[in-house]
Coordinates of C-alpha atoms in Angstrom, one line a residue:
X1 CA -108.4 131.9 79.6
X2 CA -110.0 131.9 76.2
X3 CA -106.4 130.0 75.2
X4 CA -107.4 127.3 77.5
X5 CA -111.1 126.9 76.3
X6 CA -109.9 126.6 72.5
X7 CA -107.5 124.8 73.4
X8 CA -110.0 122.1 74.8
X9 CA -112.3 122.4 71.9
X10 CA -109.9 121.6 69.6
X11 CA -109.1 118.1 71.8
X12 CA -112.8 117.4 71.8
X13 CA -112.7 117.4 68.1
X14 CA -109.5 115.5 67.8
X15 CA -111.2 112.9 70.5
X16 CA -115.0 112.6 69.4
X17 CA -113.8 112.0 65.6
X18 CA -116.4 114.8 64.9
X19 CA -116.2 117.2 62.1
X20 CA -118.5 120.5 62.2
X21 CA -121.4 120.3 59.5
X22 CA -119.4 123.5 57.3
X23 CA -116.1 121.4 57.0
X24 CA -118.6 118.4 55.9
X25 CA -119.9 120.3 53.1
X26 CA -116.5 122.3 52.2
X27 CA -114.9 118.9 51.8
X28 CA -117.9 117.4 49.8
X29 CA -117.7 120.1 47.3
X30 CA -113.8 119.9 47.6
X31 CA -114.5 116.3 46.2
X32 CA -117.7 114.5 44.1
X33 CA -120.3 116.5 46.3
X34 CA -122.8 113.9 47.4
X35 CA -122.0 111.4 44.8
X36 CA -118.9 108.8 44.9
X37 CA -115.9 109.5 42.4
X38 CA -115.3 106.1 41.7
X39 CA -118.8 105.3 40.6
X40 CA -118.8 108.5 38.0
X41 CA -116.2 106.9 36.5
X42 CA -117.3 103.4 37.0
X43 CA -114.0 102.1 38.4
X44 CA -113.5 100.0 41.7
X45 CA -111.3 100.9 44.5
X46 CA -108.2 99.4 43.6
X47 CA -108.3 100.5 40.2
X48 CA -105.0 101.7 38.9
X49 CA -104.3 104.7 37.3
X50 CA -104.1 103.3 33.9
X51 CA -107.8 101.6 34.1
X52 CA -109.0 105.1 36.0
X53 CA -107.5 106.5 33.0
X54 CA -108.7 104.4 30.5
X55 CA -112.6 104.9 31.8
X56 CA -112.2 108.3 32.1
X57 CA -111.3 108.5 27.9
X58 CA -114.2 106.0 27.1
X59 CA -116.6 107.5 29.4
X60 CA -115.6 110.8 27.8
X61 CA -116.0 109.9 24.3
X62 CA -119.5 109.0 24.8
X63 CA -120.9 112.0 26.3
X64 CA -122.0 115.2 24.2
X65 CA -120.6 118.2 25.4
X66 CA -123.5 120.5 24.5
X67 CA -126.4 118.1 25.7
X68 CA -124.2 116.9 29.0
X69 CA -122.2 119.9 30.5
X70 CA -122.4 118.8 33.7
X71 CA -122.1 115.2 33.6
X72 CA -118.5 116.2 31.6
X73 CA -117.5 118.8 35.0
X74 CA -118.2 115.7 37.0
X75 CA -116.2 113.2 35.3
X76 CA -113.3 115.8 34.8
X77 CA -113.9 116.2 38.7
X78 CA -113.9 112.7 39.5
X79 CA -110.3 111.8 37.1
X80 CA -108.7 114.6 38.7
X81 CA -109.1 113.6 42.1
X82 CA -107.9 109.7 41.6
X83 CA -105.4 110.2 38.9
X84 CA -103.4 112.3 41.1
X85 CA -101.7 110.0 44.1
X86 CA -102.0 112.4 47.0
X87 CA -106.0 113.2 46.1
X88 CA -106.8 109.6 45.6
X89 CA -105.0 108.7 49.3
X90 CA -107.3 111.7 50.8
X91 CA -110.3 110.6 49.3
X92 CA -110.2 107.3 50.1
X93 CA -109.3 108.0 54.0
X94 CA -112.5 110.4 53.8
X95 CA -114.7 107.5 52.3
X96 CA -113.8 104.9 55.1
X97 CA -113.6 108.4 57.8
X98 CA -115.7 110.9 56.8
X99 CA -116.3 112.5 60.1
X100 CA -113.0 112.7 61.2
X101 CA -111.0 115.8 61.7
X102 CA -107.6 114.3 59.8
X103 CA -110.2 115.2 56.3
X104 CA -109.9 119.0 56.8
X105 CA -105.8 118.7 57.9
X106 CA -105.9 116.6 54.4
X107 CA -107.9 119.4 53.0
X108 CA -105.5 122.2 54.3
X109 CA -101.9 119.9 53.1
X110 CA -103.2 119.9 49.6
X111 CA -104.0 124.0 49.1
X112 CA -100.7 124.7 50.6
X113 CA -98.9 122.2 48.6
X114 CA -100.2 123.7 46.0
X115 CA -99.3 127.2 46.8
X116 CA -96.0 126.3 47.4
X117 CA -95.2 124.6 44.0
X118 CA -96.7 128.0 42.6
X119 CA -94.4 130.3 44.8
X120 CA -91.4 127.9 43.3
X121 CA -92.5 128.2 39.9
X122 CA -92.9 131.8 40.1
X123 CA -89.5 131.8 42.0
X124 CA -87.6 130.0 39.4
X125 CA -89.8 132.4 36.5
X126 CA -88.1 135.5 38.5
X127 CA -84.6 134.2 38.8
X128 CA -84.4 133.1 35.2
X129 CA -85.8 136.6 34.6
X130 CA -82.9 138.3 36.4
X131 CA -79.9 136.0 35.4
X132 CA -81.3 136.6 31.9
X133 CA -81.0 140.3 32.4
X134 CA -77.2 140.0 34.3
X135 CA -76.1 137.8 31.5
X136 CA -77.3 140.6 28.9
X137 CA -76.1 143.6 31.0
X138 CA -73.1 141.7 30.8
X139 CA -72.7 141.2 27.4
X140 CA -73.5 144.6 26.2
X141 CA -71.0 146.1 28.8
X142 CA -68.4 143.5 26.8
X143 CA -69.7 145.2 23.6
X144 CA -69.3 148.9 24.6
X145 CA -65.8 148.2 26.2
X146 CA -64.6 146.5 22.6
X147 CA -65.5 149.5 21.1
X148 CA -64.1 152.0 23.7
X149 CA -61.0 150.1 23.7
X150 CA -60.2 151.2 20.2
X151 CA -60.6 154.6 21.1
X152 CA -56.9 155.8 22.3
X153 CA -58.2 158.7 24.5
X154 CA -60.6 156.1 26.5
X155 CA -57.1 154.0 26.9
X156 CA -54.9 156.8 28.1
X157 CA -57.2 158.2 30.7
X158 CA -57.8 154.6 31.7
X159 CA -54.3 154.6 32.3
X160 CA -53.6 157.7 34.2
X161 CA -57.1 157.0 36.3
X162 CA -55.3 153.8 37.6
X163 CA -52.1 155.9 38.1
X164 CA -53.4 158.7 40.4
X165 CA -55.9 156.4 42.5
X166 CA -53.1 153.2 42.5
X167 CA -49.4 154.8 42.4
X168 CA -47.8 151.3 43.0
X169 CA -50.3 149.6 40.5
X170 CA -47.3 147.4 38.4
X171 CA -46.2 146.1 42.0
X172 CA -49.3 144.2 42.1
X173 CA -49.7 141.2 41.3
X174 CA -51.8 140.1 37.6
X175 CA -55.2 139.1 39.5
X176 CA -55.1 142.5 41.1
X177 CA -54.5 144.4 38.5
X178 CA -57.0 143.1 36.1
X179 CA -59.8 143.4 39.1
X180 CA -58.3 147.3 39.4
X181 CA -58.3 148.1 35.6
X182 CA -61.6 146.1 34.9
X183 CA -63.3 148.5 37.8
X184 CA -61.8 151.8 36.4
X185 CA -62.7 150.9 32.8
X186 CA -66.0 151.0 33.7
X187 CA -65.9 154.2 35.7
X188 CA -64.0 155.3 32.6
X189 CA -66.5 154.3 30.3
X190 CA -69.6 156.2 32.1
X191 CA -68.0 159.2 30.4
X192 CA -68.0 158.1 27.3
X193 CA -71.2 156.8 26.8
X194 CA -73.1 159.3 24.5
X195 CA -70.2 158.3 22.3
X196 CA -71.3 154.9 21.9
X197 CA -75.3 155.9 22.8
X198 CA -75.2 153.4 25.9
X199 CA -77.1 155.1 29.4
X200 CA -75.4 153.5 32.0
X201 CA -72.5 150.8 32.3
X202 CA -73.3 149.4 36.1
X203 CA -74.0 146.2 36.6
X204 CA -74.7 147.1 40.3
X205 CA -77.7 149.2 39.8
X206 CA -80.3 147.1 41.6
X207 CA -83.1 149.3 39.0
X208 CA -81.4 148.3 36.1
X209 CA -82.9 144.8 36.5
X210 CA -86.2 143.4 35.6
X211 CA -87.5 141.8 38.4
X212 CA -86.5 145.1 40.7
X213 CA -88.4 147.3 38.1
X214 CA -91.7 144.8 38.8
X215 CA -91.3 145.3 42.6
X216 CA -91.0 149.3 41.8
X217 CA -94.4 148.7 40.0
X218 CA -96.1 147.2 42.2
X219 CA -94.4 149.8 44.9
X220 CA -96.0 152.7 43.0
X221 CA -99.2 151.0 42.1
X222 CA -99.8 150.6 46.1
X223 CA -99.0 154.0 46.4
X224 CA -101.3 155.1 43.6
X225 CA -104.5 153.4 45.1
X226 CA -103.5 154.8 48.7
X227 CA -103.4 157.6 47.6
X228 CA -106.7 157.5 45.3
X229 CA -108.5 155.9 48.7
X230 CA -107.0 158.8 50.7
X231 CA -108.4 161.4 47.8
X232 CA -112.0 159.6 48.2
X233 CA -111.6 159.7 51.8
X234 CA -111.0 163.3 52.6
X235 CA -112.7 165.0 49.3
X236 CA -115.4 163.5 48.4
X237 CA -116.6 161.4 51.9
X238 CA -115.8 164.0 54.7
X239 CA -115.6 167.0 51.8
X240 CA -112.7 169.0 53.4
X241 CA -111.1 171.3 51.7
X242 CA -108.2 170.6 48.9
X243 CA -104.6 171.8 49.8
X244 CA -102.8 173.6 47.9
X245 CA -101.0 170.7 46.1
X246 CA -103.9 168.9 45.2
X247 CA -105.3 172.7 44.0
X248 CA -102.2 172.5 41.5
X249 CA -102.7 168.8 40.4
X250 CA -106.7 169.9 39.9
X251 CA -105.5 172.8 38.0
X252 CA -102.7 170.4 36.4
X253 CA -105.0 167.8 35.1
X254 CA -107.4 170.1 33.3
X255 CA -105.5 172.2 31.3
X256 CA -103.8 168.7 30.7
X257 CA -100.1 169.5 31.7
X258 CA -97.7 167.2 33.2
X259 CA -96.0 168.0 36.4
X260 CA -92.8 168.9 34.3
X261 CA -94.6 170.9 31.8
X262 CA -96.5 173.0 34.9
X263 CA -92.6 173.7 36.8
X264 CA -92.0 175.0 33.4
X265 CA -94.6 177.8 33.5
X266 CA -93.5 180.6 34.5
X267 CA -95.2 182.3 37.7
X268 CA -97.4 184.6 36.3
X269 CA -98.9 181.6 34.1
X270 CA -99.3 179.5 37.1
X271 CA -100.8 182.2 39.2
X272 CA -103.4 183.5 36.3
X273 CA -104.2 179.3 36.3
X274 CA -104.7 179.5 39.9
X275 CA -107.1 182.3 39.9
X276 CA -109.7 180.2 37.7
X277 CA -109.8 178.4 41.0
X278 CA -110.5 175.4 38.8
X279 CA -110.8 173.0 41.7
X280 CA -114.3 174.3 42.3
X281 CA -116.4 172.2 40.3
X282 CA -118.7 174.8 38.7
X283 CA -115.9 176.7 37.4
X284 CA -114.2 173.7 36.2
X285 CA -117.2 172.4 34.2
X286 CA -117.5 176.0 32.9
X287 CA -113.3 176.0 32.1
X288 CA -113.9 172.7 30.3
X289 CA -117.2 173.9 28.3
X290 CA -115.0 176.9 27.4
X291 CA -112.1 174.6 25.9
X292 CA -114.6 172.9 24.1
X293 CA -116.3 175.2 22.3
X294 CA -112.7 177.3 21.4
X295 CA -111.7 173.6 19.8
X296 CA -115.3 173.5 17.8
X297 CA -114.8 177.2 16.5
X298 CA -111.4 176.5 15.7
X299 CA -112.7 172.9 14.0
X300 CA -115.3 175.1 11.8
X301 CA -112.7 177.6 10.7
X302 CA -110.3 175.2 9.3
X303 CA -109.8 174.5 6.0
X304 CA -109.7 171.1 6.2
X305 CA -113.3 171.1 8.2
X306 CA -114.5 173.4 5.6
X307 CA -112.8 171.0 2.4
X308 CA -114.8 168.3 4.8
X309 CA -118.2 169.7 4.3
X310 CA -117.6 170.3 0.2
X311 CA -117.1 166.5 0.0
X312 CA -119.9 165.6 1.7
X313 CA -122.1 167.6 -0.3
X314 CA -120.4 166.1 -3.4
X315 CA -120.4 162.3 -1.9
X316 CA -117.0 161.4 -1.5
X317 CA -116.0 160.1 1.8
X318 CA -113.0 162.3 3.5
X319 CA -111.5 161.8 6.7
X320 CA -111.1 165.2 8.9
X321 CA -108.5 163.5 10.9
X322 CA -106.5 162.7 8.4

């Protein structure tokens, strides 16, 4: 029933050729508000693009940007609408049929067209980056293989690997042999990568491409945001108790340890830190204040700090951090 009622309303709008006042305001803002774009530029409806362009620059030269910033905006907006064939055609239709539903369709088509152009531009840029990165990796592989081919041990290992994997290698045709040789070379080159300071020689690894790194970065950002929102909901709003992993996370952040450094600690050191219960706000504040106090005492007892005090008394500038 709802579907039919919506269809009826849509047909009603088209039949009576009437646009809602909300759409009317939106369209007027999209064009030149309540003013006529042709009148703003002083152009006729039949004016060519060249004439519109000349009128725009002539009026723009006469305007003082500081005194009439609004007029400049109006001129620019009118010129942008009338200089574009698509928007000018839509605007002419709007002037002739201000209450037509077709104006809304034109409005949507224009923005969809702009959106598609942006998507196409981004796709081309990403493809160029992808291609450049791919060619760069291929070039690096060739450069590395050129160095490795001078190594007798490398050539022997390639030859022995080929014979072990393909006993009938010599009976294959030249194209197949070349393909197998290249594949085995890449496999063996990985074992020699440290000698030529290369990390990875496989082209097929998606992680090597910038485009995929960007996608993974977006994924990491999404995961962080979702984790942060969950943290706020669970611990700030719902006031739940911290689970074991979150307790460890808070403890790590207080003592400024990464996950890797935390894993290196002995179980005794971890237990000593966990006993402090730094996830409790009061304990955390006390611990941080204690650390600050220790840093202050260490700084005051250092030779550099004492030298700084002496220099200040003599009126000589001295930076403690240098």
